[in-house]
Phi, psi and omega in degrees: 000320177299303183296328182287325172303325176286322178301314188277333172294320178289316178304324177282340180280314187298323176303313193286344186278315188306326186274327171291329179288335190278306185293325178290326177312308193285343172282319184284327174300144340264157183249003181207184186293136177263135190247127156256124168277118181259119185268028178221167177299146168319128174109348186279181172309328182285307175304329186289346175241339187280312182314294178311303182303315170303305179311319185288315186287338180306311182291314187293333181264341192050025158238160180285144166250119191230143175275131188234121178275114169235078184287167157140151167056051170063031188095004193262335187291302177319312177306301177319311186285327176291314181308329191256009186285146169317117182277071182250359183101001205233354179231119186233157181242123173279090167262173189228181183302336177308320186300337179266357189258305191323322191291335177288348179240342171234110181279354183247010183311139180259028165212173169223114188306331188268326174270330190255007171231164166255112199272120184279298181189162187266136191255322183195159176214066178278143184287161183284154175228133181272121175231144168227166179279112189285354162286319193254350175231108197277005188277130185260336178241157169303318173307311182286339172285323175298314183306299180309307183306310182301321200271335184230074175301133177074005172272325172277147166226159177241152173263156169215175186265018177146142170315134170095342194273172165309315166318299189302305185299328185288331168291327183282324173303317170303311180292327170297320178286335186262349185056052177259147170248109177226122174305144177253126177234098178288143183234184179257067150118159186305316186306303189300311170311306169314311173306300177298338188275308172313313177295343190082025191260354165216127186286328180231149163234144169258097194254147163297125180318330191293305186273002178256350183292325177296304190292332176295299189302330176276004167075015174284337172228169181230127180266121179269342184169139182265158184243076190216158186294317180237161178295165169251144195304320182300321175237065186297355172261005176286108172293169168270166185310311198287325169302324189270356171104019166229088183280154202069010190246092168237113181211121174234145190274171178203159180226134170218172175253141173237165177234136165320141180303134182105345180305126179315120174334301189293339165293304183304330183287306181312302177315321185302302188296328173299316181299306195297328188276319183294344181277346175256358173308132174296321175298321173294316189291333173268341169288314171319318192270340154318320190262011169082013183258150173265184182252098177296161184225053199221121188219174172053238190284323174309312175292320185299320175292312187309316183303309190298319175286329168290324177305305181314305180310304195275347167298323181291308185300304170308322182270334172284331176264017181040047180289119179245148184297146163298000000 
């Protein structure tokens, strides 16, 4: 009996020590620089949200939060690296809607977006927008663009952030709904695709509004329609695809923060709280509105359920559209 009592006391002491250690970890974190792995090239839609957020978290956490761009293979290169990162609370992954598409297109992925990451919080969800280079495309409305594409099969090409990204599937869905033939040109991220669109090397991009907003305002690009159920406050004169004559064309991208599986729960919870606070900062809210996004309040398990629903949704689209990697 005495041995049993000692054993019970020892277990209780260990549990208490563990709880104290966990609490101390939360209070101490962060002790050094925190890295956000962004799996696309600099200058893309992910950057448009990740960089202002990182700058705000610098202030809140008192430690540097840096962006590490690791582009390639439709965002899967960076995702793979993030999944293998040490789960010590100092590396996080800025995932996107593309990562809900990837499982249906890349049969040999060495990570699982649903199993190898802890969903922290949804960051932003801007709609897709159809943008053209005004010097290369004469069409001023979506109807005119569709008419030209139908009359000139395979003469147009559209750039994307990479094979299997939201940009890619938004383009393929557009082709299915309009019965047009437009060539796909994948890039290593939305940034390079935008650069070539502005330069006139590719005439069309089905882009996230986050990376297209600035060049649209500057007159470098012409926006034909947004793939959303309603207009956005940042561009009140920009019609929805349905208003422009293309019903059922709705594609929104989203960006969210994940932690590698095994990251201490108290650190994940702390980061979620810091993100929620950061998203309420007036400068951040204004930046999100300029980029056509609302300020979401979806975190933890709710964000995880959203990701799983997105994986199922895009699997159905990929199958029905018979989308293949280029």
